[in-house]
Amino acid sequence: MVDLKAKPFNLTDEDIAWVEGTIGEMTLDEKIGQLFINLGSSFEKEYLDRIVTEYHVGGVRYNPGTAAQVYEQNAYMQDKAKIPLLVATNVEAGGNGACLGGTLVGAPVAVGATGDPRFAYEMGRVAGVEGAAVGCNWSFAPVVDINYNWRNSVAATRCFGDNPDTVLSMSLEYLRGIWESGFACAAKHFPGDGVDERDQHLLTTVNSMDCETWDNTYGKVYRGLIDGGLQSIMVGHIMQPAYSRKLNPALKDEEILPASASRELLEGLLREKLGFNGVILTDASNMGGFISAMKREDLVPGAIAAGCDMFLFFSDPKEDLEFMRRGLERGIITEERLDDALHRILGLKASIGLHKKKAAGTLVPPVEGLSVVGCEEHQKIAAETANRSITLVKNTRGQIPLCPSTYPRALLIMLGGEEIFFGQALKRSGETVRKELEAAGFTVEEYESPVEISRKNGERVPTFMEMLSAKQSVRAFKEKYDAVFLFADVQGFGQQNPLRIKWGSPVGRDIPWYATEVPTVFVSLNAPFHLADVPMVKTYVNAYASTETYIHEAVQKIIGNIAIF
């Protein structure tokens, strides 16, 4: 059973009395509701009323929007909630995860590239200030995965690197920064992503390390965070077969479950071996790695019975609530396990003072505080982070700096930037890149593939053989262009496993055949591993983000206006 006076809760007798008294007054429906974290889908008050007063949820991961929209939504829900809500936000990279217009300080991979934990602290501090301003109090961060497999699309930019010591030191600094704003944090994704090249959004993935190796890597990170006072841990839909078998030698291969439903990994490894006393929550329950493990009717109560305290997202709210209720009736979840989970959930709320803020009417700060979102001070921090993180990976021909006075006519080739991600078209970063190159002094022509040209003109798309046999003079190319810039903005996870380059057409003229003919600079605005697909380029830069700030800093470094990398 939980010790509410111990780390990470550190509650007083008065706080514990609130926890005990609140649980004692709950109906069964309210107890079941506290186990769930809802994913918002509407700003409509009728919808918000239903989530809070009918489903009685313990937490929300709200519907994203502008700062004003999110603020109003969170204020309304907290006002309606009988028990104060944990309001979660994915501020993994700064305040941009809290609302539109928030400051992206830097993806964790960029912060890791600076080599300076100060930037992790600033990322956490900005995330906390902007997140708190819109009424959030729970960060689904830091991401403490370790990038052992460059093909892994989840960990590619969302973790601090491939060194456990770096991940731990950066994560602790992130916690220090965001805790200044009264946040609780949920580190993720236990038992550790970044080994398997596949994506747990799509299927159950595997952390295939042996127990000793895991102890010295992911285990080292989680032990350090637990010792540092981490309040909650998000558990991934990731198997860890070595520890599952070690903790339960009778376990058959077909009985090994993702950590989010594994008693061995939750109770045996996380609670007993690592000594974690805080809140455990599942990762999103609609991810393929979870829902494919067994029937949902068994999974919903099964995750709580196995050791999770909170269940992330409904599939169908009424159905999932009923599944949880049946789990109690069938004895899958014992009264003791339910009571323990409720004490941890309310203990977490009390540890960040939500009960006192509820009484004082200060769960959401004054609306005037929204002025900090995206403020000039935070933008300066983002620019400094970009400046320190942008990495010159390859410059074998000394083509950096590349000055527009010497190489004025540039061909710009954009890769990605318009793909559909979670149903939404990504911002076209090519427009920003072109403006920055032109502002730097280049005359820019943007490449269009034969397929794009044909579709734009309403013409027949050329066949593969026609494109393959199309003639282009090297001499004419060199007479027209002095340099080529390739900017890759390849993003996304949850739809396919790899983050790889897709060229404009089969055997297209955008593929870097020209790298030996004219100065060619490749810049990645997201995933840092594209060099595997363009080893022929002589100059390669990682810029880590497709924001105006990162693009501006990258271009200025390329032309030599800012100290070189």
Coordinates of C-alpha atoms in Angstrom, one line a residue:
M1 CA 0.0 0.0 0.0
V2 CA 1.1 3.6 -0.7
D3 CA 2.9 5.6 1.9
L4 CA 1.6 9.2 1.4
K5 CA 4.1 10.7 3.8
A6 CA 7.0 9.3 1.8
K7 CA 8.5 10.5 -1.5
P8 CA 7.1 11.6 -3.9
F9 CA 3.9 12.7 -2.1
N10 CA 5.4 14.1 1.1
L11 CA 2.0 14.8 2.5
T12 CA 1.2 16.3 5.9
D13 CA -1.4 14.8 8.3
E14 CA -3.8 17.6 7.1
D15 CA -3.3 16.6 3.4
I16 CA -3.8 12.9 4.2
A17 CA -7.0 13.7 6.1
W18 CA -8.3 15.4 2.9
V19 CA -7.4 12.3 0.8
E20 CA -9.1 9.9 3.3
G21 CA -12.1 12.1 3.7
T22 CA -12.6 12.6 0.0
I23 CA -12.4 8.9 -0.7
G24 CA -14.7 8.1 2.1
E25 CA -17.4 10.4 0.6
M26 CA -17.1 9.0 -3.0
T27 CA -19.7 6.9 -4.6
L28 CA -18.6 3.8 -6.6
D29 CA -19.2 5.7 -9.8
E30 CA -16.9 8.5 -8.6
K31 CA -14.2 6.0 -7.6
I32 CA -14.3 4.3 -11.0
G33 CA -14.2 7.7 -12.8
Q34 CA -11.1 8.8 -10.9
L35 CA -9.2 6.0 -12.6
F36 CA -9.6 7.6 -16.0
I37 CA -7.9 10.4 -17.9
N38 CA -10.1 11.7 -20.7
L39 CA -8.8 13.0 -24.0
G40 CA -10.8 16.1 -24.9
S41 CA -12.5 16.3 -28.3
S42 CA -14.7 19.5 -28.0
F43 CA -14.8 22.9 -26.3
E44 CA -18.6 22.6 -26.0
K45 CA -19.8 23.1 -22.4
E46 CA -22.3 20.3 -22.7
Y47 CA -19.5 17.9 -23.6
L48 CA -17.3 19.2 -20.8
D49 CA -20.1 18.9 -18.3
R50 CA -20.6 15.2 -19.3
I51 CA -16.9 14.4 -18.9
V52 CA -16.7 16.0 -15.4
T53 CA -20.1 15.4 -13.8
E54 CA -21.2 12.2 -15.5
Y55 CA -17.9 10.3 -16.0
H56 CA -16.3 11.8 -12.8
V57 CA -12.8 11.6 -14.4
G58 CA -9.7 12.0 -12.3
G59 CA -7.8 13.8 -15.1
V60 CA -8.0 15.3 -18.5
R61 CA -5.7 15.6 -21.5
Y62 CA -7.6 18.5 -23.0
N63 CA -8.6 19.4 -26.5
P64 CA -5.8 21.6 -27.9
G65 CA -6.4 25.1 -29.1
T66 CA -5.4 28.7 -28.6
A67 CA -4.2 29.9 -25.2
A68 CA -7.6 31.6 -24.6
Q69 CA -9.6 28.5 -25.6
V70 CA -7.5 26.1 -23.5
Y71 CA -7.7 28.5 -20.5
E72 CA -11.4 28.9 -20.7
Q73 CA -11.9 25.1 -21.1
N74 CA -9.7 24.3 -18.2
A75 CA -11.2 26.9 -16.0
Y76 CA -14.7 25.7 -16.8
M77 CA -13.9 22.0 -16.0
Q78 CA -12.2 22.8 -12.7
D79 CA -15.1 24.9 -11.7
K80 CA -17.5 22.1 -12.4
A81 CA -15.4 19.3 -10.9
K82 CA -16.3 18.1 -7.4
I83 CA -12.7 16.9 -7.0
P84 CA -9.9 19.0 -8.6
L85 CA -8.7 17.6 -11.9
L86 CA -5.2 16.7 -13.0
V87 CA -4.9 18.7 -16.2
A88 CA -2.3 17.0 -18.3
T89 CA -0.3 18.4 -21.3
N90 CA 2.5 17.1 -23.5
V91 CA 5.0 19.9 -22.9
E92 CA 7.9 17.7 -24.0
A93 CA 9.7 20.6 -25.8
G94 CA 8.4 23.7 -24.1
G95 CA 5.1 25.6 -24.0
N96 CA 4.1 24.6 -27.5
G97 CA 2.6 21.5 -26.1
A98 CA 0.2 23.5 -23.9
C99 CA -1.5 25.5 -26.6
L100 CA -1.1 27.0 -30.0
G101 CA 1.3 29.9 -29.9
G102 CA 3.3 28.4 -27.1
T103 CA 7.1 28.5 -27.3
L104 CA 8.9 25.5 -28.7
V105 CA 12.2 25.8 -26.9
G106 CA 13.6 22.7 -28.5
A107 CA 12.8 19.0 -29.0
P108 CA 14.6 16.9 -26.5
V109 CA 17.1 15.7 -29.1
A110 CA 18.0 19.4 -29.7
V111 CA 18.5 20.0 -26.0
G112 CA 20.6 16.9 -25.8
A113 CA 22.7 18.2 -28.7
T114 CA 23.6 21.3 -26.8
G115 CA 25.4 19.2 -24.3
D116 CA 24.4 21.6 -21.6
P117 CA 21.7 20.6 -19.0
R118 CA 20.9 24.3 -18.6
F119 CA 18.8 24.2 -21.7
A120 CA 16.8 21.2 -20.3
Y121 CA 16.1 23.4 -17.2
E122 CA 15.0 26.3 -19.5
M123 CA 12.8 23.9 -21.6
G124 CA 11.1 22.7 -18.4
R125 CA 10.8 26.2 -16.9
V126 CA 9.2 27.7 -20.0
A127 CA 6.9 24.6 -20.3
G128 CA 5.8 25.2 -16.7
V129 CA 5.2 28.9 -17.0
E130 CA 3.2 28.7 -20.2
G131 CA 1.4 25.5 -19.2
A132 CA 0.4 26.8 -15.8
A133 CA -0.9 30.0 -17.4
V134 CA -3.5 28.1 -19.3
G135 CA -4.5 26.0 -16.3
C136 CA -2.4 22.9 -16.6
N137 CA -0.8 21.1 -13.7
W138 CA 0.5 17.8 -15.0
S139 CA 3.3 17.3 -17.6
F140 CA 3.4 14.1 -19.7
A141 CA 7.1 14.6 -19.8
P142 CA 10.1 14.3 -19.6
V143 CA 10.5 11.6 -22.3
V144 CA 13.3 9.4 -20.8
D145 CA 13.6 6.9 -23.6
I146 CA 17.1 6.2 -24.9
N147 CA 17.8 6.2 -28.6
Y148 CA 19.6 2.9 -29.2
N149 CA 18.0 2.3 -32.6
W150 CA 18.1 5.2 -35.1
R151 CA 15.3 3.6 -37.0
N152 CA 12.9 4.1 -34.1
S153 CA 10.4 6.8 -35.1
V154 CA 9.1 7.5 -31.6
A155 CA 12.4 8.2 -29.8
A156 CA 14.0 9.9 -32.8
T157 CA 13.5 13.5 -31.6
R158 CA 11.6 13.0 -28.4
C159 CA 14.4 11.8 -26.2
F160 CA 17.6 13.5 -25.1
G161 CA 20.0 11.0 -26.8
D162 CA 21.6 7.6 -26.7
N163 CA 23.5 8.0 -23.4
P164 CA 21.8 7.1 -20.1
D165 CA 23.8 9.6 -18.1
T166 CA 22.8 12.4 -20.6
V167 CA 19.1 11.4 -20.5
L168 CA 19.1 11.3 -16.7
S169 CA 20.9 14.6 -16.2
M170 CA 18.8 16.4 -18.8
S171 CA 15.6 14.9 -17.3
L172 CA 16.4 16.0 -13.8
E173 CA 17.0 19.5 -15.0
Y174 CA 13.7 19.5 -16.9
L175 CA 12.0 18.5 -13.6
R176 CA 13.7 21.2 -11.7
G177 CA 12.5 23.8 -14.2
I178 CA 8.9 22.8 -14.5
W179 CA 8.5 22.1 -10.8
E180 CA 9.0 25.8 -10.2
S181 CA 5.4 26.3 -11.6
G182 CA 3.8 23.7 -9.4
F183 CA 3.6 20.9 -11.9
A184 CA 3.6 17.2 -11.4
C185 CA 5.4 15.1 -14.0
A186 CA 4.9 11.8 -15.7
A187 CA 8.1 10.5 -17.2
K188 CA 7.6 8.1 -20.1
H189 CA 7.7 5.4 -21.6
F190 CA 8.6 2.7 -19.1
P191 CA 10.2 0.2 -19.5
G192 CA 11.9 2.2 -22.2
D193 CA 11.4 2.9 -25.9
G194 CA 14.2 3.3 -28.4
V195 CA 15.4 -0.3 -28.8
D196 CA 12.8 -1.7 -31.2
E197 CA 12.6 0.0 -34.5
R198 CA 8.8 -0.4 -34.6
D199 CA 6.2 2.0 -33.2
Q200 CA 4.1 1.0 -30.1
H201 CA 1.3 3.2 -31.6
L202 CA 0.9 0.4 -34.2
L203 CA 1.8 -2.8 -32.3
T204 CA 3.3 -4.1 -29.1
T205 CA 7.0 -3.4 -29.3
V206 CA 9.9 -5.0 -27.4
N207 CA 12.7 -3.8 -25.2
S208 CA 14.9 -6.8 -25.9
M209 CA 17.7 -6.0 -23.4
D210 CA 18.9 -8.6 -20.9
C211 CA 18.2 -7.7 -17.2
E212 CA 21.8 -6.5 -16.5
T213 CA 22.0 -4.3 -19.5
W214 CA 18.5 -2.9 -18.7
D215 CA 19.6 -2.2 -15.1
N216 CA 22.6 -0.2 -16.3
T217 CA 20.6 1.9 -18.9
Y218 CA 16.9 2.4 -18.5
G219 CA 17.0 1.1 -14.9
K220 CA 19.7 3.7 -14.1
V221 CA 17.5 6.5 -15.5
Y222 CA 14.4 5.5 -13.7
R223 CA 16.2 4.9 -10.4
G224 CA 17.7 8.4 -10.7
L225 CA 14.4 10.0 -11.4
I226 CA 12.6 8.1 -8.6
D227 CA 15.4 9.2 -6.2
G228 CA 14.9 12.7 -7.5
G229 CA 11.2 12.8 -6.5
L230 CA 9.4 12.0 -9.8
Q231 CA 5.7 11.9 -9.0
S232 CA 4.3 9.6 -11.8
I233 CA 5.4 7.3 -14.6
M234 CA 3.6 6.6 -17.9
V235 CA 4.0 3.0 -18.9
G236 CA 4.4 2.1 -22.5
H237 CA 2.9 -0.7 -24.5
I238 CA 6.3 -2.3 -24.6
M239 CA 7.4 -5.8 -23.6
Q240 CA 10.5 -6.4 -21.5
P241 CA 10.7 -10.2 -21.9
A242 CA 13.9 -10.7 -19.9
Y243 CA 12.5 -9.1 -16.7
S244 CA 9.0 -10.6 -17.2
R245 CA 10.6 -14.1 -17.3
K246 CA 13.0 -13.4 -14.4
L247 CA 10.2 -12.2 -12.2
N248 CA 7.9 -15.0 -13.2
P249 CA 9.8 -18.0 -14.4
A250 CA 6.6 -19.9 -15.0
L251 CA 5.5 -17.4 -17.6
K252 CA 5.0 -18.8 -21.1
D253 CA 6.1 -16.8 -24.2
E254 CA 2.5 -16.2 -25.2
E255 CA 1.7 -14.8 -21.8
I256 CA 4.2 -12.0 -21.9
L257 CA 2.3 -8.7 -22.0
P258 CA 3.2 -5.1 -22.7
A259 CA 4.3 -3.3 -19.5
S260 CA 1.0 -1.4 -19.4
A261 CA -0.8 -4.7 -18.5
S262 CA 2.1 -6.7 -16.9
R263 CA 2.0 -7.4 -13.2
E264 CA 5.6 -8.6 -13.4
L265 CA 6.9 -5.3 -14.7
L266 CA 4.6 -3.0 -12.8
E267 CA 4.6 -4.6 -9.3
G268 CA 7.7 -6.6 -9.5
L269 CA 10.1 -4.3 -11.4
L270 CA 8.8 -0.8 -10.9
R271 CA 7.2 -1.0 -7.5
E272 CA 9.4 -3.6 -5.7
K273 CA 12.8 -3.5 -7.4
L274 CA 12.9 0.2 -8.2
G275 CA 10.9 1.3 -5.2
F276 CA 8.5 3.6 -7.0
N277 CA 5.8 4.9 -4.6
G278 CA 4.1 7.4 -7.0
V279 CA 1.3 7.2 -9.6
I280 CA 1.5 4.8 -12.5
L281 CA -0.6 5.5 -15.6
T282 CA -0.9 3.7 -18.9
D283 CA 0.0 5.2 -22.2
A284 CA -2.9 5.9 -24.5
S285 CA -5.2 2.9 -24.4
N286 CA -6.3 3.3 -28.1
M287 CA -2.8 2.5 -29.3
G288 CA -2.2 -0.6 -31.3
G289 CA 0.4 -1.9 -28.9
F290 CA -2.3 -2.1 -26.2
I291 CA -5.6 -2.9 -27.8
S292 CA -4.1 -5.9 -29.6
A293 CA -2.9 -7.5 -26.4
M294 CA -6.2 -9.0 -25.4
K295 CA -9.9 -8.2 -25.4
R296 CA -10.6 -4.6 -24.2
E297 CA -13.2 -5.9 -21.7
D298 CA -10.3 -7.7 -20.0
L299 CA -7.6 -5.0 -20.7
V300 CA -9.4 -2.1 -19.0
P301 CA -9.7 -3.6 -15.5
G302 CA -6.6 -5.7 -16.2
A303 CA -4.3 -2.7 -16.4
I304 CA -5.5 -1.5 -13.0
A305 CA -5.3 -5.0 -11.5
A306 CA -1.7 -5.4 -12.8
G307 CA -0.6 -2.2 -11.0
C308 CA -1.5 0.9 -13.1
D309 CA -3.4 3.5 -11.1
M310 CA -4.8 5.5 -13.9
F311 CA -6.1 4.6 -17.4
L312 CA -5.3 7.0 -20.2
F313 CA -8.2 7.8 -22.6
F314 CA -11.5 6.2 -23.3
S315 CA -12.4 4.2 -26.4
D316 CA -16.1 4.6 -25.7
P317 CA -16.6 6.2 -22.3
K318 CA -19.8 4.4 -21.2
E319 CA -18.4 1.1 -22.3
D320 CA -15.0 1.5 -20.7
L321 CA -16.6 2.6 -17.5
E322 CA -18.8 -0.4 -17.6
F323 CA -15.8 -2.7 -18.3
M324 CA -14.0 -1.2 -15.2
R325 CA -17.2 -1.8 -13.1
R326 CA -17.5 -5.4 -14.2
G327 CA -13.8 -5.9 -13.4
L328 CA -14.6 -4.9 -9.8
E329 CA -17.6 -7.1 -9.7
R330 CA -15.7 -10.1 -11.1
G331 CA -12.8 -9.6 -8.6
I332 CA -10.3 -8.8 -11.3
I333 CA -9.7 -5.5 -9.4
T334 CA -9.7 -6.1 -5.7
E335 CA -11.1 -3.6 -3.2
E336 CA -7.6 -3.2 -1.9
R337 CA -6.1 -2.5 -5.3
L338 CA -8.9 0.1 -6.0
D339 CA -8.3 1.8 -2.6
D340 CA -4.5 1.9 -3.2
A341 CA -5.0 3.5 -6.7
L342 CA -7.4 6.1 -5.3
H343 CA -5.0 7.0 -2.5
R344 CA -2.2 7.5 -5.0
I345 CA -4.3 9.6 -7.4
L346 CA -5.6 11.9 -4.7
G347 CA -2.2 11.9 -3.0
L348 CA -0.8 13.2 -6.3
K349 CA -3.4 15.9 -6.4
A350 CA -2.7 16.9 -2.8
S351 CA 1.1 16.9 -3.3
I352 CA 0.8 19.8 -5.7
G353 CA -1.8 21.5 -3.6
L354 CA -4.9 21.1 -5.8
H355 CA -7.2 20.6 -2.8
K356 CA -6.0 23.9 -1.2
K357 CA -6.3 25.8 -4.6
K358 CA -9.8 24.4 -5.0
A359 CA -10.8 25.8 -1.6
A360 CA -9.1 29.1 -2.4
G361 CA -10.6 29.3 -6.0
T362 CA -7.1 29.5 -7.6
L363 CA -6.9 26.2 -9.5
V364 CA -6.6 28.4 -12.7
P365 CA -4.6 31.6 -12.4
P366 CA -5.9 35.0 -13.5
V367 CA -6.5 35.3 -17.3
E368 CA -4.0 38.2 -17.4
G369 CA -1.2 35.6 -17.1
L370 CA -1.7 34.4 -20.7
S371 CA 0.6 37.2 -21.8
V372 CA 3.6 34.9 -21.0
V373 CA 2.6 32.5 -23.7
G374 CA 5.0 32.8 -26.6
C375 CA 6.5 36.0 -25.0
E376 CA 9.7 37.6 -26.2
E377 CA 11.8 36.3 -23.3
H378 CA 10.8 32.7 -24.1
Q379 CA 11.5 33.2 -27.8
K380 CA 15.0 34.4 -26.9
I381 CA 15.5 31.2 -25.0
A382 CA 14.3 29.2 -28.0
A383 CA 16.8 31.1 -30.3
E384 CA 19.7 30.4 -27.9
T385 CA 18.7 26.7 -27.8
A386 CA 18.6 26.6 -31.5
N387 CA 21.9 28.3 -31.8
R388 CA 23.6 25.9 -29.4
S389 CA 22.0 22.8 -30.7
I390 CA 22.2 23.0 -34.5
T391 CA 24.9 20.5 -35.6
L392 CA 27.2 20.4 -38.5
V393 CA 27.4 16.7 -39.0
K394 CA 29.4 16.6 -42.2
N395 CA 31.5 19.2 -44.1
T396 CA 34.0 17.2 -46.1
R397 CA 34.6 19.7 -48.8
G398 CA 34.6 22.8 -46.6
Q399 CA 31.5 24.2 -48.3
I400 CA 30.3 25.9 -45.0
P401 CA 30.0 28.9 -44.9
L402 CA 28.2 29.1 -48.2
C403 CA 27.9 32.8 -49.1
P404 CA 25.2 34.1 -51.4
S405 CA 27.7 36.6 -52.9
T406 CA 29.7 33.7 -54.2
Y407 CA 26.9 31.2 -54.9
P408 CA 23.9 33.5 -55.6
R409 CA 21.6 31.2 -57.6
A410 CA 20.1 28.4 -55.5
L411 CA 17.8 25.5 -56.1
L412 CA 15.7 24.6 -53.1
I413 CA 14.4 21.0 -52.7
M414 CA 11.9 20.5 -49.9
L415 CA 11.4 17.0 -48.6
G416 CA 8.3 16.4 -46.5
G417 CA 6.5 19.3 -44.8
E418 CA 3.1 18.6 -46.3
E419 CA 2.3 15.1 -45.1
I420 CA -0.7 14.2 -43.2
F421 CA 0.0 13.6 -39.5
F422 CA -2.9 12.4 -37.2
G423 CA -5.4 13.7 -39.8
Q424 CA -3.9 17.1 -40.2
A425 CA -1.7 18.6 -42.9
L426 CA 1.6 19.8 -41.5
K427 CA 2.6 23.4 -42.0
R428 CA 4.5 24.0 -45.2
S429 CA 8.0 24.8 -43.8
G430 CA 9.3 25.3 -47.4
E431 CA 7.8 28.8 -47.5
T432 CA 9.8 29.8 -44.4
V433 CA 12.9 28.2 -45.7
R434 CA 12.6 30.1 -49.0
K435 CA 12.0 33.4 -47.3
E436 CA 15.1 32.9 -45.1
L437 CA 17.3 32.0 -48.0
E438 CA 16.1 34.9 -50.1
A439 CA 16.5 37.3 -47.1
A440 CA 20.1 36.0 -46.8
G441 CA 20.7 37.1 -50.4
F442 CA 20.1 34.0 -52.5
T443 CA 18.0 33.9 -55.7
V444 CA 15.9 30.8 -55.0
E445 CA 14.0 28.5 -57.3
E446 CA 12.0 25.7 -55.7
Y447 CA 12.1 22.3 -57.3
E448 CA 9.0 20.7 -58.6
S449 CA 8.9 17.0 -59.6
P450 CA 7.5 16.0 -63.0
V451 CA 4.6 14.5 -61.1
E452 CA 3.8 17.7 -59.2
I453 CA 4.1 19.8 -62.5
S454 CA 1.7 17.4 -64.3
R455 CA -0.9 17.4 -61.6
K456 CA -0.7 21.2 -61.2
N457 CA -1.3 21.7 -64.9
G458 CA -4.0 19.1 -65.1
E459 CA -1.9 17.0 -67.4
R460 CA -1.2 13.3 -67.6
V461 CA 1.3 12.1 -65.1
P462 CA 4.4 10.8 -67.0
T463 CA 5.1 7.1 -66.8
F464 CA 8.0 5.6 -64.9
M465 CA 9.9 5.0 -68.2
E466 CA 9.2 8.5 -69.4
M467 CA 10.7 9.9 -66.2
L468 CA 13.6 7.5 -66.3
S469 CA 14.4 8.5 -69.9
A470 CA 13.9 12.3 -69.4
K471 CA 17.1 14.1 -70.4
Q472 CA 18.8 16.8 -68.4
S473 CA 22.1 18.3 -69.3
V474 CA 24.7 18.6 -66.4
R475 CA 26.2 21.6 -68.2
A476 CA 22.8 23.3 -68.3
F477 CA 22.2 22.5 -64.6
K478 CA 25.5 24.0 -63.6
E479 CA 24.9 27.1 -65.7
K480 CA 21.6 27.6 -64.0
Y481 CA 22.4 26.9 -60.4
D482 CA 25.4 27.8 -58.2
A483 CA 24.2 25.7 -55.2
V484 CA 21.5 23.3 -54.0
F485 CA 19.8 23.3 -50.6
L486 CA 17.9 20.2 -49.5
F487 CA 15.7 20.8 -46.5
A488 CA 14.0 17.7 -45.0
D489 CA 11.0 18.1 -42.8
V490 CA 10.0 14.5 -42.4
Q491 CA 7.8 14.0 -39.4
G492 CA 5.2 11.7 -37.9
F493 CA 4.7 8.6 -35.9
G494 CA 1.7 6.4 -35.3
Q495 CA 1.1 5.8 -39.0
Q496 CA 4.3 4.1 -40.2
N497 CA 7.4 2.8 -38.6
P498 CA 10.3 4.6 -40.3
L499 CA 11.1 8.3 -40.6
R500 CA 12.7 8.1 -44.0
I501 CA 13.0 10.4 -47.1
K502 CA 10.5 10.1 -49.9
W503 CA 11.7 11.6 -53.2
G504 CA 9.4 13.5 -55.5
S505 CA 9.3 10.8 -58.2
P506 CA 10.8 7.5 -59.0
V507 CA 14.5 7.9 -59.8
G508 CA 13.8 11.6 -59.7
R509 CA 16.1 14.5 -60.5
D510 CA 15.8 15.7 -56.9
I511 CA 17.9 12.7 -55.7
P512 CA 21.4 14.3 -55.0
W513 CA 23.2 13.3 -58.2
Y514 CA 24.3 16.9 -58.3
A515 CA 26.2 16.7 -55.0
T516 CA 29.5 16.2 -57.0
E517 CA 28.7 18.9 -59.5
V518 CA 27.7 22.0 -57.4
P519 CA 27.9 22.8 -53.6
T520 CA 25.0 21.0 -52.0
V521 CA 23.8 21.5 -48.4
F522 CA 21.4 19.1 -46.7
V523 CA 19.5 20.3 -43.6
S524 CA 17.3 18.1 -41.5
L525 CA 14.5 20.0 -39.7
N526 CA 13.4 17.1 -37.6
A527 CA 14.7 13.5 -37.6
P528 CA 18.5 13.6 -37.2
F529 CA 19.4 10.4 -39.1
H530 CA 18.8 11.2 -42.7
L531 CA 22.5 10.9 -43.6
A532 CA 21.8 7.2 -44.0
D533 CA 19.7 8.1 -47.0
V534 CA 21.9 10.8 -48.5
P535 CA 25.5 9.7 -47.9
M536 CA 26.6 11.3 -51.1
V537 CA 26.1 14.9 -49.8
K538 CA 29.3 16.6 -48.7
T539 CA 27.6 19.0 -46.2
Y540 CA 24.9 17.8 -43.8
V541 CA 23.3 19.8 -40.9
N542 CA 20.9 18.8 -38.2
A543 CA 18.6 21.6 -37.2
Y544 CA 16.0 19.6 -35.2
A545 CA 12.8 21.7 -35.7
S546 CA 10.9 23.4 -38.5
T547 CA 10.0 26.5 -36.6
E548 CA 10.9 30.0 -37.9
T549 CA 13.5 30.3 -35.1
Y550 CA 15.3 27.1 -36.0
I551 CA 15.2 27.7 -39.8
H552 CA 16.5 31.2 -39.3
E553 CA 19.4 30.1 -37.1
A554 CA 20.3 27.3 -39.5
V555 CA 20.4 29.6 -42.5
Q556 CA 22.4 32.2 -40.7
K557 CA 25.0 29.6 -39.6
I558 CA 25.2 28.2 -43.2
I559 CA 26.0 31.6 -44.6
G560 CA 28.4 32.4 -41.8
N561 CA 26.5 35.3 -40.1
I562 CA 26.5 33.3 -36.8
A563 CA 29.4 31.6 -35.2
I564 CA 29.9 28.4 -37.0
F565 CA 28.3 25.4 -35.3

